[in-house]
Amino acid sequence: MEDNKSKRMYKDRVTIYEVAKVAGVSLATVSRVINGHTNVTEKTKKAVEDAISRLGYKPSALAQGLANSRSTHLGIMIPSTGYSYVSNMLDGMIDMAKIYGGYITSIFVTRRNKEDAAQMIESLIKSHVDGAVIYDDLLGTDEIRSIQNYHIPLIVIGHDMEGDALGSINLEFKEPILDVVKEHLMTGADDVTVLDIVNQGKMVDDIRDSILEYGQVSGKHIQTLQFNDSYGIVYAGMKEYFRTHKSGYFVAPRDSLGAAILNAALESGLRVPEDVQILAEIGGKYSYIVRPQISSFSMDMFKVGSIAVRMLTKLLNEPDKIKQKTFKMRATFNKRETTK
Amino acid sequence: MEDNKSKRMYKDRVTIYEVAKVAGVSLATVSRVINGHTNVTEKTKKAVEDAISRLGYKPSALAQGLANSRSTHLGIMIPSTGYSYVSNMLDGMIDMAKIYGGYITSIFVTRRNKEDAAQMIESLIKSHVDGAVIYDDLLGTDEIRSIQNYHIPLIVIGHDMEGDALGSINLEFKEPILDVVKEHLMTGADDVTVLDIVNQGKMVDDIRDSILEYGQVSGKHIQTLQFNDSYGIVYAGMKEYFRTHKSGYFVAPRDSLGAAILNAALESGLRVPEDVQILAEIGGKYSYIVRPQISSFSMDMFKVGSIAVRMLTKLLNEPDKIKQKTFKMRATFNKRETTK
DNA sequence: CTGTTAGCGCGTTCAG
DNA sequence: CTGAACGCGCTAACAG
């Protein structure tokens, strides 16, 4: 009566067997009430439920997952939760995952280099998630497709892809931004500087390139200024820059970096937007908290995350009802006080 | 020879059996090379590895987990990733989890109400994580202890607890903040207003209460102003407030809310810090990006997250080598320009 | 050094 | 309506 709890002195987890024994039924019956199947007498059902609560039994998701090859986990690949727009997106995803289907979210962050990304893919596959959403500028489409060899339904954010169990969400920043820069250039100005922040990922790089390219074809000279990604570094660098330059139209990847330019300009005795103008690509809270407020582009990233996971759960549970496998989200321009 | 791949037309996952067959060995041998066990000839080892890469075999973490009751997943309970200090902490945790032991992190966010928190606990237990770190103001110590009934090693952030497989990290904001407020009051001033933001959690509430209590004993009148948690709401509310009030010493829970007061004051023609002073409890990037810069308290939350997970992995893998089960992190005061 | 076998905890036919 | 038995993919003794 006490020899079966030997093995590990830490044997603990209450199993379905014990519940069955206590309730005086077989484990199959217990399984039935857990999963809300029919064909169970009210009486025995109650007996089982009593036993469950008495023992504090919680079915092991591991065993359940193995038995029906569904882990009820969703994978999320992101570069890091550091930027607020990423964490907003993450929030939206976790929220939706919980609501639709009670999925648990497992996070795979990639540290801005290829090997790490590859290892995260490896990890993702092993982890046996039911599906995943990927937002990672580093991954090429090939690597993403390789995941599909393992039949893991995927939603890709920021890559324009489509496939069998593959949906995508496109973040359209490039065109709206280019439009605004063009408009500025149309006025005859030729003073655009784009901040080239290292390791910002494909999307921001693409935006930079599109502006540069436009400069080429339109005969305008677009300058770039390279910095590492940090408010402090950009702030210091721009203060130095403004010692010898007294004007310009600056394009920054994120609004916090735009704020760095702003502060540097102001403290160098320059006027904004009379002398220097500032345009931030990805705008958030900083844009409207600082004074003067920063003109920037915004997108509801929480919503992006929500949509991504919603698409994924559909892909998982009702693949036939899918209508759209490709979404486009367009950033909206908020003209504020740092541009004329 | 082809009847065993019936069932689901989607039978895909390569199993250890197939690898064994292809490599011409038994599955035990395959298992050995996977887990880097000794006692395997170089030759057979190579054969197995060949088969593995040829088939693109990835061991199922689910099955592995079930077999040795280790899921290699760590659970993280947080209120939401919305605040930057939380996402910084999260970043630190994920980072460490990956580095020490290759754990995958599963996130459980609690939506600021008891039932949800309870459900997340339920979910946490079922999910079979090897350990968890909890940062949630909502949970009482009882509920946290209930998790331990399931023998899940825990690190609790923000609660002062200790136990068998339970460590904790204390975030000391209260005293440093109270000290600064006291110092202000010592000068003879009696103009303190603390922003009472609804649903900010236990820590912030405690701070508020400690200030209020100090007001009681010292005979000072501490005013509170209640708002919902939003920059816009506080900004609007304070603009209204400053129509009839022209001064004060304001204590805000977070620096972004401090910025709301700041902007409202400035735009009401008030001078900072001459007329109104502002002190933010939890300070981050906003504190030093806005002008004038906000006096606030800071703590390296990335580090807090790292330490938490580091403690947890120790608890899991080398419980004997643990020296400290309780850490204290003290916020440091950054006096800036919004206080005299 | 390698193969055999018995679980890990649960879902699911298939008889009764 | 209920129980017995097998399988999910893998690990860990135990033999050989």
PDB file of N, CA, C and O in Angstrom, chain A residues 51-94:
ATOM      1  N   ALA A  51     -13.273  13.441  -7.440  1.00  0.00           N
ATOM      2  CA  ALA A  51     -11.930  12.880  -7.273  1.00  0.00           C
ATOM      3  C   ALA A  51     -10.880  13.850  -7.809  1.00  0.00           C
ATOM      4  O   ALA A  51      -9.842  14.079  -7.196  1.00  0.00           O
ATOM      5  N   ILE A  52     -11.190  14.427  -8.958  1.00  0.00           N
ATOM      6  CA  ILE A  52     -10.244  15.355  -9.571  1.00  0.00           C
ATOM      7  C   ILE A  52      -9.941  16.531  -8.661  1.00  0.00           C
ATOM      8  O   ILE A  52      -8.787  16.863  -8.413  1.00  0.00           O
ATOM      9  N   SER A  53     -10.989  17.123  -8.143  1.00  0.00           N
ATOM     10  CA  SER A  53     -10.745  18.308  -7.330  1.00  0.00           C
ATOM     11  C   SER A  53     -10.135  17.907  -5.993  1.00  0.00           C
ATOM     12  O   SER A  53      -9.306  18.617  -5.445  1.00  0.00           O
ATOM     13  N   ARG A  54     -10.532  16.758  -5.500  1.00  0.00           N
ATOM     14  CA  ARG A  54      -9.962  16.326  -4.227  1.00  0.00           C
ATOM     15  C   ARG A  54      -8.460  16.117  -4.354  1.00  0.00           C
ATOM     16  O   ARG A  54      -7.674  16.509  -3.505  1.00  0.00           O
ATOM     17  N   LEU A  55      -8.064  15.496  -5.438  1.00  0.00           N
ATOM     18  CA  LEU A  55      -6.648  15.199  -5.638  1.00  0.00           C
ATOM     19  C   LEU A  55      -5.887  16.366  -6.244  1.00  0.00           C
ATOM     20  O   LEU A  55      -4.661  16.366  -6.295  1.00  0.00           O
ATOM     21  N   GLY A  56      -6.624  17.352  -6.701  1.00  0.00           N
ATOM     22  CA  GLY A  56      -5.959  18.481  -7.349  1.00  0.00           C
ATOM     23  C   GLY A  56      -5.300  18.045  -8.639  1.00  0.00           C
ATOM     24  O   GLY A  56      -4.202  18.482  -8.972  1.00  0.00           O
ATOM     25  N   TYR A  57      -5.982  17.198  -9.335  1.00  0.00           N
ATOM     26  CA  TYR A  57      -5.405  16.651 -10.566  1.00  0.00           C
ATOM     27  C   TYR A  57      -5.428  17.661 -11.715  1.00  0.00           C
ATOM     28  O   TYR A  57      -6.428  18.327 -11.961  1.00  0.00           O
ATOM     29  N   LYS A  58      -4.298  17.785 -12.404  1.00  0.00           N
ATOM     30  CA  LYS A  58      -4.231  18.600 -13.623  1.00  0.00           C
ATOM     31  C   LYS A  58      -3.633  17.729 -14.716  1.00  0.00           C
ATOM     32  O   LYS A  58      -2.501  17.266 -14.586  1.00  0.00           O
ATOM     33  N   PRO A  59      -4.380  17.499 -15.756  1.00  0.00           N
ATOM     34  CA  PRO A  59      -3.853  16.664 -16.845  1.00  0.00           C
ATOM     35  C   PRO A  59      -2.541  17.230 -17.372  1.00  0.00           C
ATOM     36  O   PRO A  59      -2.379  18.440 -17.479  1.00  0.00           O
ATOM     37  N   SER A  60      -1.631  16.373 -17.688  1.00  0.00           N
ATOM     38  CA  SER A  60      -0.347  16.824 -18.210  1.00  0.00           C
ATOM     39  C   SER A  60      -0.457  17.174 -19.685  1.00  0.00           C
ATOM     40  O   SER A  60      -0.785  16.340 -20.514  1.00  0.00           O
ATOM     41  N   ALA A  61      -0.173  18.422 -19.954  1.00  0.00           N
ATOM     42  CA  ALA A  61      -0.242  18.868 -21.345  1.00  0.00           C
ATOM     43  C   ALA A  61       0.753  18.089 -22.200  1.00  0.00           C
ATOM     44  O   ALA A  61       0.540  17.883 -23.388  1.00  0.00           O
ATOM     45  N   LEU A  62       1.817  17.655 -21.588  1.00  0.00           N
ATOM     46  CA  LEU A  62       2.832  16.902 -22.314  1.00  0.00           C
ATOM     47  C   LEU A  62       2.248  15.596 -22.832  1.00  0.00           C
ATOM     48  O   LEU A  62       2.319  15.273 -24.015  1.00  0.00           O
ATOM     49  N   ALA A  63       1.670  14.859 -21.922  1.00  0.00           N
ATOM     50  CA  ALA A  63       1.104  13.569 -22.294  1.00  0.00           C
ATOM     51  C   ALA A  63      -0.055  13.747 -23.262  1.00  0.00           C
ATOM     52  O   ALA A  63      -0.187  13.018 -24.243  1.00  0.00           O
ATOM     53  N   GLN A  64      -0.868  14.749 -22.990  1.00  0.00           N
ATOM     54  CA  GLN A  64      -1.976  15.015 -23.897  1.00  0.00           C
ATOM     55  C   GLN A  64      -1.447  15.329 -25.282  1.00  0.00           C
ATOM     56  O   GLN A  64      -1.936  14.829 -26.287  1.00  0.00           O
ATOM     57  N   GLY A  65      -0.443  16.156 -25.291  1.00  0.00           N
ATOM     58  CA  GLY A  65       0.130  16.552 -26.565  1.00  0.00           C
ATOM     59  C   GLY A  65       0.683  15.370 -27.325  1.00  0.00           C
ATOM     60  O   GLY A  65       0.472  15.226 -28.539  1.00  0.00           O
ATOM     61  N   LEU A  66       1.367  14.515 -26.619  1.00  0.00           N
ATOM     62  CA  LEU A  66       1.944  13.353 -27.279  1.00  0.00           C
ATOM     63  C   LEU A  66       0.853  12.443 -27.811  1.00  0.00           C
ATOM     64  O   LEU A  66       0.942  11.905 -28.915  1.00  0.00           O
ATOM     65  N   ALA A  67      -0.175  12.277 -27.023  1.00  0.00           N
ATOM     66  CA  ALA A  67      -1.244  11.367 -27.410  1.00  0.00           C
ATOM     67  C   ALA A  67      -2.002  11.844 -28.645  1.00  0.00           C
ATOM     68  O   ALA A  67      -2.387  11.045 -29.487  1.00  0.00           O
ATOM     69  N   ASN A  68      -2.220  13.126 -28.763  1.00  0.00           N
ATOM     70  CA  ASN A  68      -2.969  13.554 -29.946  1.00  0.00           C
ATOM     71  C   ASN A  68      -2.193  14.542 -30.819  1.00  0.00           C
ATOM     72  O   ASN A  68      -2.789  15.294 -31.573  1.00  0.00           O
ATOM     73  N   SER A  69      -0.916  14.495 -30.668  1.00  0.00           N
ATOM     74  CA  SER A  69      -0.010  15.377 -31.416  1.00  0.00           C
ATOM     75  C   SER A  69      -0.519  16.800 -31.602  1.00  0.00           C
ATOM     76  O   SER A  69      -0.620  17.298 -32.716  1.00  0.00           O
ATOM     77  N   ARG A  70      -0.859  17.388 -30.497  1.00  0.00           N
ATOM     78  CA  ARG A  70      -1.164  18.816 -30.456  1.00  0.00           C
ATOM     79  C   ARG A  70      -0.604  19.345 -29.155  1.00  0.00           C
ATOM     80  O   ARG A  70      -0.986  18.890 -28.092  1.00  0.00           O
ATOM     81  N   SER A  71       0.301  20.261 -29.257  1.00  0.00           N
ATOM     82  CA  SER A  71       0.940  20.735 -28.034  1.00  0.00           C
ATOM     83  C   SER A  71       0.185  21.891 -27.397  1.00  0.00           C
ATOM     84  O   SER A  71       0.450  22.264 -26.267  1.00  0.00           O
ATOM     85  N   THR A  72      -0.743  22.464 -28.119  1.00  0.00           N
ATOM     86  CA  THR A  72      -1.445  23.683 -27.688  1.00  0.00           C
ATOM     87  C   THR A  72      -0.474  24.807 -27.366  1.00  0.00           C
ATOM     88  O   THR A  72      -0.742  25.644 -26.509  1.00  0.00           O
ATOM     89  N   HIS A  73       0.648  24.765 -28.010  1.00  0.00           N
ATOM     90  CA  HIS A  73       1.604  25.868 -27.890  1.00  0.00           C
ATOM     91  C   HIS A  73       1.778  26.525 -29.258  1.00  0.00           C
ATOM     92  O   HIS A  73       1.833  25.850 -30.275  1.00  0.00           O
ATOM     93  N   LEU A  74       1.876  27.832 -29.211  1.00  0.00           N
ATOM     94  CA  LEU A  74       2.181  28.572 -30.428  1.00  0.00           C
ATOM     95  C   LEU A  74       3.579  29.163 -30.284  1.00  0.00           C
ATOM     96  O   LEU A  74       3.946  29.632 -29.215  1.00  0.00           O
ATOM     97  N   GLY A  75       4.331  29.130 -31.351  1.00  0.00           N
ATOM     98  CA  GLY A  75       5.675  29.701 -31.300  1.00  0.00           C
ATOM     99  C   GLY A  75       5.680  31.117 -31.847  1.00  0.00           C
ATOM    100  O   GLY A  75       4.953  31.425 -32.779  1.00  0.00           O
ATOM    101  N   ILE A  76       6.469  31.953 -31.264  1.00  0.00           N
ATOM    102  CA  ILE A  76       6.604  33.318 -31.744  1.00  0.00           C
ATOM    103  C   ILE A  76       8.074  33.674 -31.873  1.00  0.00           C
ATOM    104  O   ILE A  76       8.814  33.600 -30.896  1.00  0.00           O
ATOM    105  N   MET A  77       8.483  33.994 -33.076  1.00  0.00           N
ATOM    106  CA  MET A  77       9.881  34.382 -33.287  1.00  0.00           C
ATOM    107  C   MET A  77       9.988  35.884 -33.482  1.00  0.00           C
ATOM    108  O   MET A  77       9.392  36.429 -34.404  1.00  0.00           O
ATOM    109  N   ILE A  78      10.758  36.520 -32.646  1.00  0.00           N
ATOM    110  CA  ILE A  78      10.966  37.960 -32.740  1.00  0.00           C
ATOM    111  C   ILE A  78      12.418  38.284 -32.431  1.00  0.00           C
ATOM    112  O   ILE A  78      13.121  37.477 -31.821  1.00  0.00           O
ATOM    113  N   PRO A  79      12.865  39.462 -32.829  1.00  0.00           N
ATOM    114  CA  PRO A  79      14.257  39.826 -32.611  1.00  0.00           C
ATOM    115  C   PRO A  79      14.581  40.096 -31.142  1.00  0.00           C
ATOM    116  O   PRO A  79      15.678  39.824 -30.680  1.00  0.00           O
ATOM    117  N   SER A  80      13.656  40.606 -30.414  1.00  0.00           N
ATOM    118  CA  SER A  80      13.812  40.895 -28.991  1.00  0.00           C
ATOM    119  C   SER A  80      12.609  41.725 -28.612  1.00  0.00           C
ATOM    120  O   SER A  80      11.948  42.299 -29.452  1.00  0.00           O
ATOM    121  N   THR A  81      12.317  41.795 -27.333  1.00  0.00           N
ATOM    122  CA  THR A  81      11.131  42.551 -26.953  1.00  0.00           C
ATOM    123  C   THR A  81      11.491  43.993 -26.612  1.00  0.00           C
ATOM    124  O   THR A  81      10.693  44.727 -26.057  1.00  0.00           O
ATOM    125  N   GLY A  82      12.718  44.358 -26.930  1.00  0.00           N
ATOM    126  CA  GLY A  82      13.214  45.672 -26.543  1.00  0.00           C
ATOM    127  C   GLY A  82      12.467  46.866 -27.094  1.00  0.00           C
ATOM    128  O   GLY A  82      12.170  47.802 -26.362  1.00  0.00           O
ATOM    129  N   TYR A  83      12.157  46.876 -28.353  1.00  0.00           N
ATOM    130  CA  TYR A  83      11.440  48.006 -28.921  1.00  0.00           C
ATOM    131  C   TYR A  83       9.977  47.935 -28.559  1.00  0.00           C
ATOM    132  O   TYR A  83       9.374  46.866 -28.583  1.00  0.00           O
ATOM    133  N   SER A  84       9.418  49.067 -28.293  1.00  0.00           N
ATOM    134  CA  SER A  84       8.041  49.052 -27.829  1.00  0.00           C
ATOM    135  C   SER A  84       7.105  48.539 -28.917  1.00  0.00           C
ATOM    136  O   SER A  84       6.096  47.911 -28.617  1.00  0.00           O
ATOM    137  N   TYR A  85       7.420  48.771 -30.173  1.00  0.00           N
ATOM    138  CA  TYR A  85       6.486  48.289 -31.184  1.00  0.00           C
ATOM    139  C   TYR A  85       6.505  46.775 -31.259  1.00  0.00           C
ATOM    140  O   TYR A  85       5.492  46.141 -31.548  1.00  0.00           O
ATOM    141  N   VAL A  86       7.639  46.176 -30.942  1.00  0.00           N
ATOM    142  CA  VAL A  86       7.684  44.712 -30.910  1.00  0.00           C
ATOM    143  C   VAL A  86       6.918  44.176 -29.707  1.00  0.00           C
ATOM    144  O   VAL A  86       6.155  43.217 -29.822  1.00  0.00           O
ATOM    145  N   SER A  87       7.083  44.823 -28.567  1.00  0.00           N
ATOM    146  CA  SER A  87       6.400  44.287 -27.397  1.00  0.00           C
ATOM    147  C   SER A  87       4.897  44.526 -27.490  1.00  0.00           C
ATOM    148  O   SER A  87       4.113  43.736 -26.965  1.00  0.00           O
ATOM    149  N   ASN A  88       4.514  45.578 -28.179  1.00  0.00           N
ATOM    150  CA  ASN A  88       3.081  45.762 -28.408  1.00  0.00           C
ATOM    151  C   ASN A  88       2.529  44.645 -29.281  1.00  0.00           C
ATOM    152  O   ASN A  88       1.462  44.098 -29.026  1.00  0.00           O
ATOM    153  N   MET A  89       3.285  44.319 -30.289  1.00  0.00           N
ATOM    154  CA  MET A  89       2.884  43.241 -31.178  1.00  0.00           C
ATOM    155  C   MET A  89       2.788  41.931 -30.402  1.00  0.00           C
ATOM    156  O   MET A  89       1.820  41.180 -30.518  1.00  0.00           O
ATOM    157  N   LEU A  90       3.784  41.707 -29.603  1.00  0.00           N
ATOM    158  CA  LEU A  90       3.817  40.503 -28.783  1.00  0.00           C
ATOM    159  C   LEU A  90       2.587  40.431 -27.886  1.00  0.00           C
ATOM    160  O   LEU A  90       1.954  39.382 -27.756  1.00  0.00           O
ATOM    161  N   ASP A  91       2.273  41.538 -27.289  1.00  0.00           N
ATOM    162  CA  ASP A  91       1.098  41.606 -26.433  1.00  0.00           C
ATOM    163  C   ASP A  91      -0.149  41.179 -27.193  1.00  0.00           C
ATOM    164  O   ASP A  91      -0.951  40.388 -26.701  1.00  0.00           O
ATOM    165  N   GLY A  92      -0.294  41.705 -28.378  1.00  0.00           N
ATOM    166  CA  GLY A  92      -1.450  41.360 -29.185  1.00  0.00           C
ATOM    167  C   GLY A  92      -1.486  39.871 -29.504  1.00  0.00           C
ATOM    168  O   GLY A  92      -2.545  39.238 -29.491  1.00  0.00           O
ATOM    169  N   MET A  93      -0.338  39.329 -29.763  1.00  0.00           N
ATOM    170  CA  MET A  93      -0.280  37.913 -30.118  1.00  0.00           C
ATOM    171  C   MET A  93      -0.645  37.034 -28.936  1.00  0.00           C
ATOM    172  O   MET A  93      -1.461  36.103 -29.062  1.00  0.00           O
ATOM    173  N   ILE A  94      -0.059  37.313 -27.804  1.00  0.00           N
ATOM    174  CA  ILE A  94      -0.323  36.506 -26.617  1.00  0.00           C
ATOM    175  C   ILE A  94      -1.800  36.571 -26.258  1.00  0.00           C
ATOM    176  O   ILE A  94      -2.420  35.567 -25.921  1.00  0.00           O
TER     177      ILE A  94
END
